[in-house]
Amino acid sequence: MPRRRTSVLQGSCPGRPVSLAVVLRRLIVADAVRDPSGREGDAVLVTGGRITAVGRSGDLRSVDLVEERFPGATIVPGLRDAHLHPVGLAALLQRPSLKKAADFDEIASILAAAERSLPPGAALTALRLDDESLAERHLPDRHLLDRVSTTRPILVIRYCGHVAVANTAALALCGIERGTPDPTGGTIDRDAAGDPTGVLRETAIEPASEVLRPLSAPVTPEHLIATAHGLAAVGLTGVGAMVAAGGGQWGGGGSELDVVVAAAPRLPITFGVMVIADDPTELESAAARLAAAGGKVRFTGVKMFSDGSLGGHTAAMHDGFSDAPGERGTDRLVPGASLAMARSALRLGGRVAIHAIGDRANGSVLDLMETLIGEGEDPSRLRIEHASVLTTADIARFGRLGVTASVQPAFLASETTWLEKRVGPERMKRTYPLRSLLAAGTPLAGGSDCPVEPPHPLWGMAASRDRCGLVPAEGLSADDALALFTSGSAAAIGEVAALAPGNAATLTILGGDPITATPDELRRMKVLEVWVDGEEVVVPEGTVVWRE
Ligand SMILES: [Zn+2]
């Protein structure tokens, strides 16, 4: 983070000692304060960890306080990302990424280079496979990965996390063969002879990642702490952290939850953890571990799945995909069990966040949430993750029920070239319908789903406005885009983002004005500082934020 601060101690004179109480009163002065709750001015007065006033610096200035000036900058509430996989991002920063590979040959050479550096017996896991950007325009199979090694297990995970490809050695190790049945909520792709091709979809990935995890290099608490500093560098003061209690495909080594709990006391930003668990017992013990973890980590609820992804053709749709008419996706909601899991998260004081991409999946999740609301549950504790393709009736139902749509505008940036091919021109009008959801009265929360997309909230804000050219009528205003990643995302993880007296001094200082900037200016805008509870997060030199 570039530092552009000048500090002045008002009224201090040489030789006069400055008491601690004096130093703890700080006036942060920029060109403007932008706050969705409506407060205006150019300065924020901070006493200890709290905001004590917001307004014009000329009115707030007084003797014996430290003034920190940021010319050209804007103070906004701390930016939050309501849906991010921190251990997945830490894993990405350690492992090969295939997002930039041009074709199958390049995939093989990236994997071969990584394979050479691994010790004997270790598994090779690579991330961010994207068949849509490969010359071949389809997924590779086990035969391509077998070119890299026939003995070392290899698992390559698609960037959406809902599809993976295993080589023959990995399939053998986890016992997937010709007669293996598809698991509930998943598919093992097979060739004309009935043999597994290596492509595993949805829950079919789990046995492979279970078996390979102990053979993969672990993500350590140090990796996660460095990753969290990178998140602060892009302006985030808190995240809705999606974390698997029992393993998780991105973790490697122990479970994702183990890594978060071990790192908790040293994490610089808040982690509102949404736990991915197998059953209510596992959820309850995860909640207890998080409550005892300390630091800025807390239990925030449960994360569940109702379908897959648009990219992987596993999103549950009412009608077939436009480019695969016979395919209507994968249902992952288990009626009784899903409701029981949701109820136990609410009982533990948490929220319920359910992944739904297709219009059929969103309908089923709204049904489930309507049941919970009918039982007296608070709709502000219920979130649908992604809410990608919706029927017109369900857009209205979102608003009527008051269920939060937790959206990731950055998906538009990576789906620009193929989204319409997948859903067709008619459904395209109600895919990521941000403005219509807002107009219906739906609470919106912004996120990235990183490492599916980059973690930068300013990029997400920009995409929510210009939609990378896709159905521009569904774009948000600059004010709504700022609210999406401040008040909206904060509310979805149980935090308050308003710059109001009495609130924690959790704020982000931007190198420009997010309201007057164009979307492209927003994409280039610098983050100057991030403060959490009155303390500046110092990002170590050389911290890596992201890589494609
Ligand atoms: Zn996710």
Coordinates of C-alpha atoms and ligand atoms in Angstrom, one line a residue:
M1 CA 0.0 0.0 0.0
P2 CA 1.5 3.4 -0.9
R3 CA 1.6 5.7 2.0
R4 CA 0.5 9.3 1.3
R5 CA 0.0 10.4 4.8
T6 CA 1.3 13.5 6.5
S7 CA 0.9 13.7 10.2
V8 CA 0.7 17.0 12.1
L9 CA 0.2 17.3 15.9
Q10 CA -1.9 20.3 16.3
G11 CA -0.8 22.7 19.0
S12 CA 2.3 20.7 20.0
C13 CA 5.4 22.6 20.9
P14 CA 9.0 21.5 21.2
G15 CA 9.9 20.1 24.6
R16 CA 6.3 19.6 25.7
P17 CA 5.6 15.9 26.4
V18 CA 2.7 14.4 24.5
S19 CA 0.6 12.2 26.7
L20 CA -0.9 8.9 25.5
A21 CA -4.4 10.2 25.8
V22 CA -3.6 13.0 23.4
V23 CA -2.0 10.7 20.9
L24 CA -5.1 8.4 20.9
R25 CA -7.3 11.2 19.5
R26 CA -6.7 11.2 15.7
L27 CA -8.3 13.3 13.0
I28 CA -8.2 11.6 9.6
V29 CA -8.6 14.2 6.8
A30 CA -9.2 13.4 3.2
D31 CA -11.1 15.2 0.3
A32 CA -14.4 13.5 1.2
V33 CA -16.2 11.0 3.4
R34 CA -18.5 8.7 1.4
D35 CA -20.9 6.7 3.6
P36 CA -24.0 4.9 2.5
S37 CA -25.6 5.9 5.8
G38 CA -25.5 9.5 4.6
R39 CA -22.8 11.1 6.7
E40 CA -20.8 13.8 4.8
G41 CA -17.7 15.8 5.3
D42 CA -14.0 15.3 4.8
A43 CA -12.8 14.0 8.1
V44 CA -13.3 11.3 10.7
L45 CA -12.3 11.8 14.4
V46 CA -11.1 8.6 16.0
T47 CA -10.6 8.2 19.8
G48 CA -9.1 4.9 20.8
G49 CA -10.7 2.2 18.6
R50 CA -14.0 4.2 18.0
I51 CA -15.3 6.9 15.7
T52 CA -16.2 10.0 17.8
A53 CA -17.2 12.4 15.0
V54 CA -17.6 12.7 11.3
G55 CA -17.8 16.0 9.4
R56 CA -15.8 19.0 8.2
S57 CA -12.2 19.1 9.3
G58 CA -12.5 22.8 10.0
D59 CA -15.2 22.0 12.6
L60 CA -13.5 19.0 14.1
R61 CA -9.9 20.3 14.2
S62 CA -8.7 21.1 17.7
V63 CA -5.5 21.5 19.6
D64 CA -3.7 18.5 20.9
L65 CA -4.8 15.9 18.4
V66 CA -2.9 14.1 15.7
E67 CA -4.1 15.0 12.3
E68 CA -3.4 12.6 9.4
R69 CA -3.9 14.1 5.9
F70 CA -4.7 12.2 2.7
P71 CA -4.8 14.7 -0.2
G72 CA -7.0 13.5 -3.0
A73 CA -8.4 10.6 -1.0
T74 CA -11.8 9.4 0.2
I75 CA -12.7 7.8 3.5
V76 CA -15.3 5.0 3.1
P77 CA -16.6 2.4 5.7
G78 CA -14.3 -0.7 5.7
L79 CA -15.0 -2.7 2.6
R80 CA -16.3 -6.2 3.2
D81 CA -16.5 -9.3 1.0
A82 CA -19.5 -11.4 2.0
H83 CA -18.3 -14.6 0.3
L84 CA -14.7 -15.6 0.0
H85 CA -12.7 -18.8 0.5
P86 CA -9.6 -17.7 2.4
V87 CA -7.9 -21.1 2.6
G88 CA -8.7 -21.6 -1.1
L89 CA -6.9 -18.3 -1.9
A90 CA -3.9 -19.3 0.3
A91 CA -3.8 -22.6 -1.6
L92 CA -3.9 -20.9 -4.9
L93 CA -0.9 -18.7 -3.9
Q94 CA 1.1 -22.0 -3.2
R95 CA 0.0 -24.2 -6.1
P96 CA 0.1 -24.2 -9.9
S97 CA -2.8 -22.2 -11.6
L98 CA -4.0 -23.2 -15.0
K99 CA -6.1 -20.1 -15.8
K100 CA -3.7 -18.7 -18.2
A101 CA -3.0 -22.0 -20.1
A102 CA -3.8 -21.6 -23.8
D103 CA -4.4 -25.3 -24.6
F104 CA -4.0 -28.9 -23.4
D105 CA -0.3 -28.9 -24.3
E106 CA 0.3 -25.9 -22.0
I107 CA -1.6 -27.6 -19.2
A108 CA 0.6 -30.6 -19.5
S109 CA 3.8 -28.5 -19.5
I110 CA 2.7 -26.4 -16.4
L111 CA 1.9 -29.7 -14.6
A112 CA 5.1 -31.3 -15.7
A113 CA 7.2 -28.4 -14.4
A114 CA 5.3 -28.5 -11.0
E115 CA 5.6 -32.3 -10.9
R116 CA 9.4 -32.2 -11.1
S117 CA 9.7 -30.2 -7.9
L118 CA 7.6 -32.5 -5.8
P119 CA 9.0 -35.1 -3.4
P120 CA 8.3 -38.8 -4.2
G121 CA 4.8 -39.9 -3.1
A122 CA 3.4 -36.4 -3.0
A123 CA 0.2 -35.7 -4.9
L124 CA 0.0 -32.9 -7.5
T125 CA -3.0 -30.6 -7.2
A126 CA -3.5 -27.7 -9.6
L127 CA -6.3 -25.0 -9.5
R128 CA -8.2 -22.7 -11.8
L129 CA -8.6 -25.0 -14.9
D130 CA -10.8 -23.0 -17.4
D131 CA -12.0 -25.1 -20.4
E132 CA -13.7 -22.0 -21.8
S133 CA -10.4 -20.2 -22.3
L134 CA -8.6 -23.3 -23.8
A135 CA -8.2 -23.6 -27.6
E136 CA -9.9 -27.0 -27.3
R137 CA -13.0 -25.4 -25.6
H138 CA -13.7 -28.6 -23.6
L139 CA -12.3 -30.3 -20.4
P140 CA -9.2 -32.5 -20.6
D141 CA -9.5 -36.1 -19.4
R142 CA -7.3 -38.4 -17.4
H143 CA -5.2 -39.3 -20.5
L144 CA -3.8 -35.8 -20.7
L145 CA -2.9 -35.9 -17.0
D146 CA -1.4 -39.4 -17.5
R147 CA 1.1 -37.8 -20.0
V148 CA 2.5 -35.9 -16.9
S149 CA 2.6 -39.0 -14.6
T150 CA 1.1 -42.4 -14.6
T151 CA 2.3 -43.1 -11.0
R152 CA 1.9 -39.8 -9.1
P153 CA -1.8 -38.9 -8.3
I154 CA -2.9 -35.6 -10.0
L155 CA -6.1 -33.7 -9.4
V156 CA -6.9 -30.6 -11.4
I157 CA -9.8 -28.4 -10.1
R158 CA -11.9 -26.2 -12.4
Y159 CA -11.8 -22.5 -11.4
C160 CA -15.5 -22.7 -10.2
G161 CA -14.6 -25.5 -7.8
H162 CA -17.5 -27.7 -9.0
V163 CA -15.6 -29.9 -11.5
A164 CA -12.3 -31.6 -11.3
V165 CA -10.2 -33.9 -13.4
A166 CA -8.1 -36.8 -11.9
N167 CA -5.4 -38.9 -13.6
T168 CA -5.6 -42.7 -13.7
A169 CA -3.3 -43.0 -10.6
A170 CA -5.6 -40.7 -8.6
L171 CA -8.7 -42.6 -9.7
A172 CA -7.1 -45.9 -8.7
L173 CA -6.0 -44.5 -5.3
C174 CA -9.6 -43.4 -4.4
G175 CA -11.2 -46.6 -5.9
I176 CA -13.1 -45.0 -8.7
E177 CA -13.5 -47.6 -11.5
R178 CA -15.9 -48.8 -14.1
G179 CA -18.6 -50.1 -11.8
T180 CA -18.4 -47.3 -9.2
P181 CA -21.9 -45.7 -8.9
D182 CA -22.3 -41.9 -9.0
P183 CA -22.6 -40.4 -5.5
T184 CA -25.7 -38.5 -4.4
G185 CA -25.4 -35.0 -5.9
G186 CA -22.5 -35.8 -8.1
T187 CA -21.4 -37.4 -11.4
I188 CA -18.5 -39.5 -12.5
D189 CA -18.1 -38.9 -16.3
R190 CA -17.7 -42.1 -18.3
D191 CA -16.5 -42.8 -21.9
A192 CA -18.3 -44.9 -24.5
A193 CA -16.9 -48.1 -23.0
G194 CA -18.2 -47.1 -19.5
D195 CA -14.8 -46.3 -18.0
P196 CA -14.3 -43.1 -15.9
T197 CA -12.9 -40.3 -18.1
G198 CA -11.3 -38.7 -15.0
V199 CA -13.9 -35.8 -15.0
L200 CA -15.6 -35.6 -11.6
R201 CA -18.5 -33.3 -10.9
E202 CA -19.9 -31.8 -7.7
T203 CA -19.9 -34.4 -4.7
A204 CA -17.9 -36.9 -6.9
I205 CA -14.9 -34.6 -6.3
E206 CA -15.0 -35.2 -2.5
P207 CA -13.6 -38.8 -2.4
A208 CA -10.7 -37.7 -4.6
S209 CA -9.8 -34.6 -2.6
E210 CA -10.2 -36.7 0.7
V211 CA -7.6 -39.2 -0.5
L212 CA -5.2 -36.7 -2.0
R213 CA -5.3 -34.2 0.8
P214 CA -2.8 -36.0 3.2
L215 CA -0.5 -36.3 0.2
S216 CA -0.5 -32.6 -0.7
A217 CA 1.6 -29.8 0.7
P218 CA -0.4 -28.2 3.5
V219 CA -1.7 -24.6 3.7
T220 CA -0.1 -23.4 6.9
P221 CA -1.4 -20.7 9.4
E222 CA 1.5 -18.5 8.2
H223 CA 0.2 -18.8 4.6
L224 CA -3.3 -17.8 5.7
I225 CA -2.0 -14.8 7.7
A226 CA 0.0 -13.6 4.7
T227 CA -3.1 -14.1 2.5
A228 CA -5.3 -12.1 4.9
H229 CA -2.8 -9.2 4.8
G230 CA -3.1 -9.3 1.0
L231 CA -6.9 -9.0 1.5
A232 CA -6.3 -5.9 3.6
A233 CA -4.1 -4.5 0.8
V234 CA -7.1 -4.5 -1.6
G235 CA -9.2 -2.6 1.0
L236 CA -11.0 -5.3 2.9
T237 CA -11.5 -5.0 6.6
G238 CA -13.6 -8.2 6.9
V239 CA -14.8 -11.2 4.9
G240 CA -17.5 -13.8 5.0
A241 CA -15.1 -16.7 5.1
M242 CA -16.3 -20.0 3.6
V243 CA -14.5 -22.7 5.5
A244 CA -14.8 -26.5 5.3
A245 CA -14.9 -28.2 8.7
G246 CA -14.0 -31.7 7.5
G247 CA -11.2 -31.2 5.0
G248 CA -12.3 -29.2 1.9
Q249 CA -11.0 -29.4 -1.6
W250 CA -8.8 -26.4 -1.4
G251 CA -7.1 -27.0 2.0
G252 CA -4.5 -29.7 1.5
G253 CA -3.0 -31.2 4.7
G254 CA -5.4 -30.8 7.6
S255 CA -8.9 -29.3 7.4
E256 CA -9.5 -25.7 6.4
L257 CA -11.0 -25.1 9.8
D258 CA -7.8 -26.3 11.6
V259 CA -5.8 -23.7 9.6
V260 CA -8.3 -20.9 10.4
V261 CA -8.4 -21.7 14.1
A262 CA -4.6 -21.9 14.4
A263 CA -4.2 -18.5 12.5
A264 CA -7.1 -16.7 14.3
P265 CA -5.2 -14.7 16.9
R266 CA -2.9 -13.2 14.3
L267 CA -5.4 -12.5 11.5
P268 CA -5.4 -8.7 10.7
I269 CA -9.1 -8.5 9.4
T270 CA -12.3 -10.0 10.6
F271 CA -13.3 -13.5 9.5
G272 CA -17.1 -14.2 9.8
V273 CA -16.8 -17.9 9.2
M274 CA -19.6 -19.7 7.4
V275 CA -18.9 -23.4 8.0
I276 CA -19.3 -26.1 5.3
A277 CA -20.1 -29.2 7.4
D278 CA -21.4 -32.7 6.8
D279 CA -24.0 -32.7 9.6
P280 CA -25.3 -30.6 12.5
T281 CA -22.9 -32.3 15.0
E282 CA -19.9 -31.3 12.9
L283 CA -21.4 -27.8 12.6
E284 CA -21.8 -27.5 16.3
S285 CA -18.3 -28.5 17.1
A286 CA -17.0 -26.1 14.5
A287 CA -19.0 -23.3 16.1
A288 CA -17.5 -24.1 19.5
R289 CA -14.0 -24.2 18.1
L290 CA -14.5 -20.8 16.4
A291 CA -16.0 -19.2 19.5
A292 CA -12.8 -20.2 21.4
A293 CA -10.4 -19.3 18.6
G294 CA -10.0 -15.6 19.6
G295 CA -8.7 -12.8 17.5
K296 CA -11.0 -11.4 14.8
V297 CA -12.6 -14.7 14.0
R298 CA -16.1 -15.7 14.8
F299 CA -18.8 -18.3 13.9
T300 CA -21.2 -16.7 11.5
G301 CA -23.3 -19.6 10.2
V302 CA -23.5 -22.5 7.8
K303 CA -22.7 -22.7 4.1
M304 CA -24.7 -25.2 2.0
F305 CA -25.1 -26.1 -1.6
S306 CA -28.2 -26.6 -3.8
D307 CA -26.5 -27.0 -7.2
G308 CA -23.3 -26.5 -9.1
S309 CA -22.0 -24.0 -11.6
L310 CA -23.0 -22.5 -15.0
G311 CA -19.4 -23.1 -16.3
G312 CA -19.6 -26.8 -15.4
H313 CA -23.2 -27.3 -16.7
T314 CA -24.1 -28.4 -13.2
A315 CA -26.3 -25.4 -12.2
A316 CA -29.9 -26.7 -11.6
M317 CA -32.1 -25.1 -14.3
H318 CA -35.8 -25.3 -15.1
D319 CA -35.0 -25.8 -18.8
G320 CA -31.9 -27.3 -20.4
F321 CA -28.8 -25.2 -21.0
S322 CA -28.9 -23.4 -24.4
D323 CA -25.6 -25.1 -25.4
A324 CA -26.6 -28.5 -23.9
P325 CA -30.4 -28.8 -24.1
G326 CA -30.5 -32.2 -22.5
E327 CA -28.6 -31.1 -19.4
R328 CA -30.5 -29.5 -16.5
G329 CA -27.9 -29.6 -13.8
T330 CA -27.3 -31.3 -10.4
D331 CA -29.5 -30.9 -7.3
R332 CA -27.5 -31.0 -4.1
L333 CA -30.2 -30.0 -1.6
V334 CA -31.4 -33.0 0.5
P335 CA -34.9 -31.9 1.6
G336 CA -35.1 -33.0 5.3
A337 CA -31.4 -32.9 6.0
S338 CA -30.8 -29.5 4.5
L339 CA -33.7 -28.0 6.6
A340 CA -32.3 -29.7 9.8
M341 CA -28.8 -28.2 9.0
A342 CA -30.3 -24.7 8.5
R343 CA -32.2 -24.9 11.7
S344 CA -29.2 -25.9 13.7
A345 CA -27.1 -23.1 12.3
L346 CA -29.8 -20.6 13.4
R347 CA -30.1 -22.2 16.8
L348 CA -26.3 -21.7 17.2
G349 CA -26.9 -18.0 16.5
G350 CA -25.6 -18.2 13.0
R351 CA -26.8 -17.4 9.5
V352 CA -27.8 -19.7 6.7
A353 CA -26.0 -19.2 3.3
I354 CA -27.0 -21.6 0.5
H355 CA -25.3 -21.7 -2.9
A356 CA -27.8 -21.5 -5.7
I357 CA -26.9 -20.6 -9.3
G358 CA -29.6 -22.0 -11.6
D359 CA -33.2 -20.8 -11.6
R360 CA -34.5 -24.2 -10.4
A361 CA -32.0 -24.2 -7.5
N362 CA -32.9 -20.6 -6.5
G363 CA -36.6 -21.6 -6.4
S364 CA -35.9 -24.6 -4.2
V365 CA -33.8 -22.6 -1.8
L366 CA -36.4 -19.8 -1.6
D367 CA -39.0 -22.5 -0.8
L368 CA -36.7 -23.8 2.1
M369 CA -36.2 -20.2 3.4
E370 CA -39.9 -19.5 3.1
T371 CA -40.5 -22.5 5.4
L372 CA -37.9 -21.1 7.9
I373 CA -39.5 -17.6 7.8
G374 CA -42.9 -19.3 8.4
E375 CA -41.4 -20.8 11.6
G376 CA -40.6 -17.3 12.8
E377 CA -36.9 -17.1 11.7
D378 CA -35.4 -13.6 10.9
P379 CA -35.1 -13.3 7.1
S380 CA -32.0 -11.1 7.5
R381 CA -30.2 -14.2 8.7
L382 CA -30.9 -16.0 5.4
R383 CA -28.7 -15.6 2.4
I384 CA -28.7 -17.1 -1.1
E385 CA -25.2 -17.3 -2.5
H386 CA -24.8 -16.2 -6.1
A387 CA -28.5 -15.9 -7.0
S388 CA -27.4 -16.1 -10.6
V389 CA -30.3 -17.1 -12.9
L390 CA -33.7 -16.2 -11.5
T391 CA -37.3 -16.3 -12.7
T392 CA -39.2 -13.1 -12.7
A393 CA -41.5 -14.4 -10.0
D394 CA -38.5 -15.3 -7.8
I395 CA -36.9 -11.9 -8.2
A396 CA -40.1 -10.5 -6.6
R397 CA -40.1 -13.3 -4.0
F398 CA -36.6 -12.3 -2.9
G399 CA -37.8 -8.8 -2.0
R400 CA -41.1 -10.0 -0.5
L401 CA -39.3 -12.4 1.9
G402 CA -36.3 -10.1 2.6
V403 CA -33.8 -12.9 2.0
T404 CA -30.3 -11.5 1.2
A405 CA -28.9 -12.0 -2.3
S406 CA -25.1 -12.5 -1.9
V407 CA -23.8 -11.6 -5.3
Q408 CA -20.4 -11.7 -7.0
P409 CA -20.4 -9.1 -9.8
A410 CA -16.8 -10.2 -10.8
F411 CA -18.4 -13.3 -12.3
L412 CA -19.5 -11.1 -15.2
A413 CA -15.8 -10.3 -16.0
S414 CA -14.8 -14.0 -16.4
E415 CA -18.1 -15.2 -18.0
T416 CA -18.3 -12.4 -20.6
T417 CA -17.5 -14.5 -23.6
W418 CA -19.7 -17.6 -22.9
L419 CA -22.5 -16.7 -20.5
E420 CA -25.1 -16.0 -23.2
K421 CA -24.2 -19.1 -25.1
R422 CA -24.9 -21.1 -21.9
V423 CA -28.2 -19.5 -20.8
G424 CA -29.5 -18.1 -24.1
P425 CA -30.8 -14.5 -24.8
E426 CA -34.1 -14.8 -22.9
R427 CA -32.6 -16.1 -19.6
M428 CA -29.7 -13.7 -20.0
K429 CA -32.0 -10.8 -19.1
R430 CA -32.6 -12.3 -15.7
T431 CA -29.0 -13.5 -15.0
Y432 CA -27.3 -11.5 -12.2
P433 CA -30.3 -9.2 -12.2
L434 CA -28.8 -6.8 -9.7
R435 CA -30.9 -3.7 -10.3
S436 CA -34.2 -5.7 -10.5
L437 CA -33.4 -7.5 -7.2
L438 CA -32.7 -4.1 -5.5
A439 CA -35.8 -2.6 -7.0
A440 CA -37.8 -5.5 -5.6
G441 CA -36.5 -4.6 -2.1
T442 CA -33.9 -7.4 -1.8
P443 CA -31.0 -6.8 0.6
L444 CA -27.8 -7.2 -1.6
A445 CA -24.4 -8.2 -0.3
G446 CA -21.2 -8.0 -2.5
G447 CA -18.5 -10.6 -2.7
S448 CA -15.9 -12.2 -5.0
D449 CA -16.1 -16.0 -4.3
C450 CA -12.3 -15.7 -4.4
P451 CA -10.3 -17.8 -5.5
V452 CA -13.0 -18.2 -8.2
E453 CA -12.5 -14.5 -8.9
P454 CA -9.9 -12.0 -7.8
P455 CA -10.6 -10.6 -4.2
H456 CA -10.4 -6.9 -5.2
P457 CA -13.7 -5.2 -4.0
L458 CA -13.1 -2.2 -6.2
W459 CA -13.1 -4.5 -9.3
G460 CA -16.4 -6.1 -8.0
M461 CA -17.9 -2.6 -7.5
A462 CA -16.9 -1.6 -11.0
A463 CA -18.4 -4.8 -12.5
S464 CA -21.7 -4.2 -10.6
R465 CA -21.9 -0.9 -12.4
D466 CA -20.8 -1.5 -16.0
R467 CA -21.5 -5.3 -16.0
C468 CA -18.6 -5.7 -18.4
G469 CA -21.1 -4.8 -21.1
L470 CA -23.6 -7.6 -20.3
V471 CA -27.2 -6.5 -19.9
P472 CA -26.2 -2.9 -18.8
A473 CA -29.7 -2.1 -17.7
E474 CA -29.1 -4.4 -14.7
G475 CA -26.1 -2.3 -13.6
L476 CA -26.1 -0.5 -10.2
S477 CA -25.6 3.2 -9.5
A478 CA -22.2 4.3 -8.0
D479 CA -23.9 4.8 -4.6
D480 CA -25.5 1.3 -4.7
A481 CA -22.2 -0.2 -5.7
L482 CA -20.5 1.3 -2.7
A483 CA -23.3 0.1 -0.4
L484 CA -23.0 -3.4 -2.0
F485 CA -19.4 -3.8 -0.6
T486 CA -19.9 -1.8 2.6
S487 CA -23.2 -1.7 4.4
G488 CA -24.7 -4.6 2.4
S489 CA -21.8 -7.1 2.7
A490 CA -21.2 -6.1 6.3
A491 CA -24.9 -6.8 7.2
A492 CA -24.6 -10.2 5.6
I493 CA -21.8 -11.2 7.9
G494 CA -23.2 -9.6 11.1
E495 CA -21.1 -6.4 11.0
V496 CA -22.0 -2.7 10.9
A497 CA -20.3 -0.6 8.3
A498 CA -21.6 2.9 9.0
L499 CA -19.1 5.7 9.8
A500 CA -21.1 6.8 12.7
P501 CA -20.1 8.1 16.2
G502 CA -19.9 5.1 18.6
N503 CA -19.0 2.6 15.9
A504 CA -15.7 0.9 15.6
A505 CA -13.2 2.8 13.6
T506 CA -13.1 0.3 10.8
L507 CA -12.6 2.1 7.5
T508 CA -10.8 2.1 4.2
I509 CA -9.0 5.1 2.7
L510 CA -9.1 5.1 -1.1
G511 CA -6.9 7.1 -3.5
G512 CA -9.9 8.5 -5.3
D513 CA -13.6 9.0 -5.0
P514 CA -15.6 5.8 -5.7
I515 CA -18.8 7.9 -6.4
T516 CA -17.4 10.2 -9.1
A517 CA -14.9 7.7 -10.6
T518 CA -15.9 5.8 -13.7
P519 CA -15.9 2.0 -13.4
D520 CA -12.5 1.8 -15.2
E521 CA -11.1 4.5 -12.8
L522 CA -12.4 2.4 -9.9
R523 CA -10.5 -0.7 -11.3
R524 CA -7.3 1.3 -11.2
M525 CA -7.9 3.1 -7.9
K526 CA -5.4 2.6 -5.1
V527 CA -6.1 1.6 -1.6
L528 CA -4.1 3.9 0.7
E529 CA -4.9 2.4 4.2
V530 CA -7.2 0.0 5.9
W531 CA -8.1 0.4 9.6
V532 CA -9.8 -2.3 11.7
D533 CA -11.1 -1.3 15.2
G534 CA -9.0 1.9 15.2
E535 CA -5.7 0.3 14.1
E536 CA -4.1 0.6 10.8
V537 CA -3.3 -2.8 9.2
V538 CA 0.3 -2.8 8.1
V539 CA 0.8 -4.9 5.0
P540 CA 4.3 -6.4 4.9
E541 CA 6.4 -5.5 1.8
G542 CA 6.2 -8.2 -0.8
T543 CA 2.7 -9.5 0.2
V544 CA 1.2 -11.4 -2.7
V545 CA -2.5 -10.6 -3.2
W546 CA -3.6 -12.6 -6.2
R547 CA -2.5 -14.4 -9.3
E548 CA -4.5 -15.6 -12.3
Ligands
ZN1 ZN -18.0 -20.0 -3.0

